[in-house]
Amino acid sequence: MVFPKKLIKGGSKVSKVIDLPKYGIRSILAKGVQMDFESGQNRVQVLKGIDWEVKRGDIQLLMGPSGSGKTTLLSILAG
């Protein structure tokens, strides 16, 4: 599945998230994921060019401090 650039939460742009076969195994491949939030004239970049690949059967851990963008990234990947 391919999600083209789209607007989320007040005009923020999200780059492509692609589900591709690799070596015959389905995987999720995210390239250059970015997310900005706008509030009035202020813009805050919360995700900055994230690349992430998850192969079928992989178990991966996503860690970071509160407010680092973990839930935002997973929400984008989930569509």
PDB file of C-alpha atoms in Angstrom:
ATOM      1  CA  MET A   1       0.000   0.000   0.000  1.00  0.00           C
ATOM      2  CA  VAL A   2       1.248   3.476  -0.789  1.00  0.00           C
ATOM      3  CA  PHE A   3       0.100   6.561   1.060  1.00  0.00           C
ATOM      4  CA  PRO A   4       0.849   9.686  -0.996  1.00  0.00           C
ATOM      5  CA  LYS A   5       1.725  12.968   0.672  1.00  0.00           C
ATOM      6  CA  LYS A   6      -1.329  14.087   2.557  1.00  0.00           C
ATOM      7  CA  LEU A   7      -2.444  16.782   4.938  1.00  0.00           C
ATOM      8  CA  ILE A   8      -2.766  15.949   8.597  1.00  0.00           C
ATOM      9  CA  LYS A   9      -3.779  18.190  11.500  1.00  0.00           C
ATOM     10  CA  GLY A  10      -3.862  21.658  10.013  1.00  0.00           C
ATOM     11  CA  GLY A  11      -1.748  21.321   6.912  1.00  0.00           C
ATOM     12  CA  SER A  12       1.154  19.159   8.075  1.00  0.00           C
ATOM     13  CA  LYS A  13       2.735  17.043   5.338  1.00  0.00           C
ATOM     14  CA  VAL A  14       3.629  13.384   5.662  1.00  0.00           C
ATOM     15  CA  SER A  15       5.947  11.633   3.223  1.00  0.00           C
ATOM     16  CA  LYS A  16       5.290   8.237   1.643  1.00  0.00           C
ATOM     17  CA  VAL A  17       4.783   5.053   3.613  1.00  0.00           C
ATOM     18  CA  ILE A  18       5.141   2.002   1.395  1.00  0.00           C
ATOM     19  CA  ASP A  19       4.373  -1.691   1.935  1.00  0.00           C
ATOM     20  CA  LEU A  20       6.727  -3.609  -0.388  1.00  0.00           C
ATOM     21  CA  PRO A  21       7.779  -7.204  -0.987  1.00  0.00           C
ATOM     22  CA  LYS A  22      11.472  -7.750  -0.296  1.00  0.00           C
ATOM     23  CA  TYR A  23      13.074 -11.103  -1.006  1.00  0.00           C
ATOM     24  CA  GLY A  24       9.589 -12.629  -1.137  1.00  0.00           C
ATOM     25  CA  ILE A  25       8.698 -11.437   2.368  1.00  0.00           C
ATOM     26  CA  ARG A  26       6.174  -8.639   2.951  1.00  0.00           C
ATOM     27  CA  SER A  27       7.536  -5.715   4.917  1.00  0.00           C
ATOM     28  CA  ILE A  28       6.724  -2.141   5.817  1.00  0.00           C
ATOM     29  CA  LEU A  29       9.174   0.388   4.457  1.00  0.00           C
ATOM     30  CA  ALA A  30       8.938   4.017   5.544  1.00  0.00           C
ATOM     31  CA  LYS A  31      11.303   6.505   3.891  1.00  0.00           C
ATOM     32  CA  GLY A  32      11.754  10.135   4.860  1.00  0.00           C
ATOM     33  CA  VAL A  33       8.718  10.378   7.138  1.00  0.00           C
ATOM     34  CA  GLN A  34       8.304  13.954   8.350  1.00  0.00           C
ATOM     35  CA  MET A  35       5.604  15.557  10.441  1.00  0.00           C
ATOM     36  CA  ASP A  36       5.042  19.193  11.333  1.00  0.00           C
ATOM     37  CA  PHE A  37       2.401  20.647  13.613  1.00  0.00           C
ATOM     38  CA  GLU A  38       1.167  24.186  13.080  1.00  0.00           C
ATOM     39  CA  SER A  39      -0.267  26.454  15.733  1.00  0.00           C
ATOM     40  CA  GLY A  40      -1.026  29.924  14.469  1.00  0.00           C
ATOM     41  CA  GLN A  41       2.199  31.152  12.887  1.00  0.00           C
ATOM     42  CA  ASN A  42       4.375  28.626  14.740  1.00  0.00           C
ATOM     43  CA  ARG A  43       5.477  25.379  13.104  1.00  0.00           C
ATOM     44  CA  VAL A  44       7.153  22.565  15.051  1.00  0.00           C
ATOM     45  CA  GLN A  45       8.834  19.675  13.235  1.00  0.00           C
ATOM     46  CA  VAL A  46       8.168  16.562  15.333  1.00  0.00           C
ATOM     47  CA  LEU A  47       9.461  13.888  12.929  1.00  0.00           C
ATOM     48  CA  LYS A  48      12.516  14.633  10.790  1.00  0.00           C
ATOM     49  CA  GLY A  49      13.176  12.247   7.900  1.00  0.00           C
ATOM     50  CA  ILE A  50      12.514   8.911   9.620  1.00  0.00           C
ATOM     51  CA  ASP A  51      13.498   5.757   7.691  1.00  0.00           C
ATOM     52  CA  TRP A  52      12.215   2.457   9.106  1.00  0.00           C
ATOM     53  CA  GLU A  53      11.810  -1.040   7.696  1.00  0.00           C
ATOM     54  CA  VAL A  54       9.966  -3.890   9.391  1.00  0.00           C
ATOM     55  CA  LYS A  55      10.195  -7.313   7.770  1.00  0.00           C
ATOM     56  CA  ARG A  56       7.510  -9.929   8.301  1.00  0.00           C
ATOM     57  CA  GLY A  57       8.216 -11.816  11.505  1.00  0.00           C
ATOM     58  CA  ASP A  58      10.437  -9.069  12.948  1.00  0.00           C
ATOM     59  CA  ILE A  59       9.963  -7.937  16.501  1.00  0.00           C
ATOM     60  CA  GLN A  60      11.154  -4.371  16.967  1.00  0.00           C
ATOM     61  CA  LEU A  61      11.078  -2.022  19.927  1.00  0.00           C
ATOM     62  CA  LEU A  62      10.338   1.678  19.500  1.00  0.00           C
ATOM     63  CA  MET A  63      11.730   3.616  22.462  1.00  0.00           C
ATOM     64  CA  GLY A  64      12.122   7.258  23.357  1.00  0.00           C
ATOM     65  CA  PRO A  65      11.224   9.840  25.958  1.00  0.00           C
ATOM     66  CA  SER A  66       7.732  11.239  26.307  1.00  0.00           C
ATOM     67  CA  GLY A  67       6.936  13.594  23.439  1.00  0.00           C
ATOM     68  CA  SER A  68       9.592  12.221  21.076  1.00  0.00           C
ATOM     69  CA  GLY A  69       7.113  11.187  18.350  1.00  0.00           C
ATOM     70  CA  LYS A  70       6.667   7.435  18.906  1.00  0.00           C
ATOM     71  CA  THR A  71       2.874   7.518  18.786  1.00  0.00           C
ATOM     72  CA  THR A  72       2.897  10.020  15.917  1.00  0.00           C
ATOM     73  CA  LEU A  73       5.109   7.712  13.837  1.00  0.00           C
ATOM     74  CA  LEU A  74       2.968   4.652  14.567  1.00  0.00           C
ATOM     75  CA  SER A  75      -0.212   6.589  13.741  1.00  0.00           C
ATOM     76  CA  ILE A  76       1.228   7.562  10.354  1.00  0.00           C
ATOM     77  CA  LEU A  77       2.320   3.991   9.621  1.00  0.00           C
ATOM     78  CA  ALA A  78      -1.104   2.648  10.610  1.00  0.00           C
ATOM     79  CA  GLY A  79      -2.768   5.032   8.139  1.00  0.00           C
TER      80      GLY A  79
END
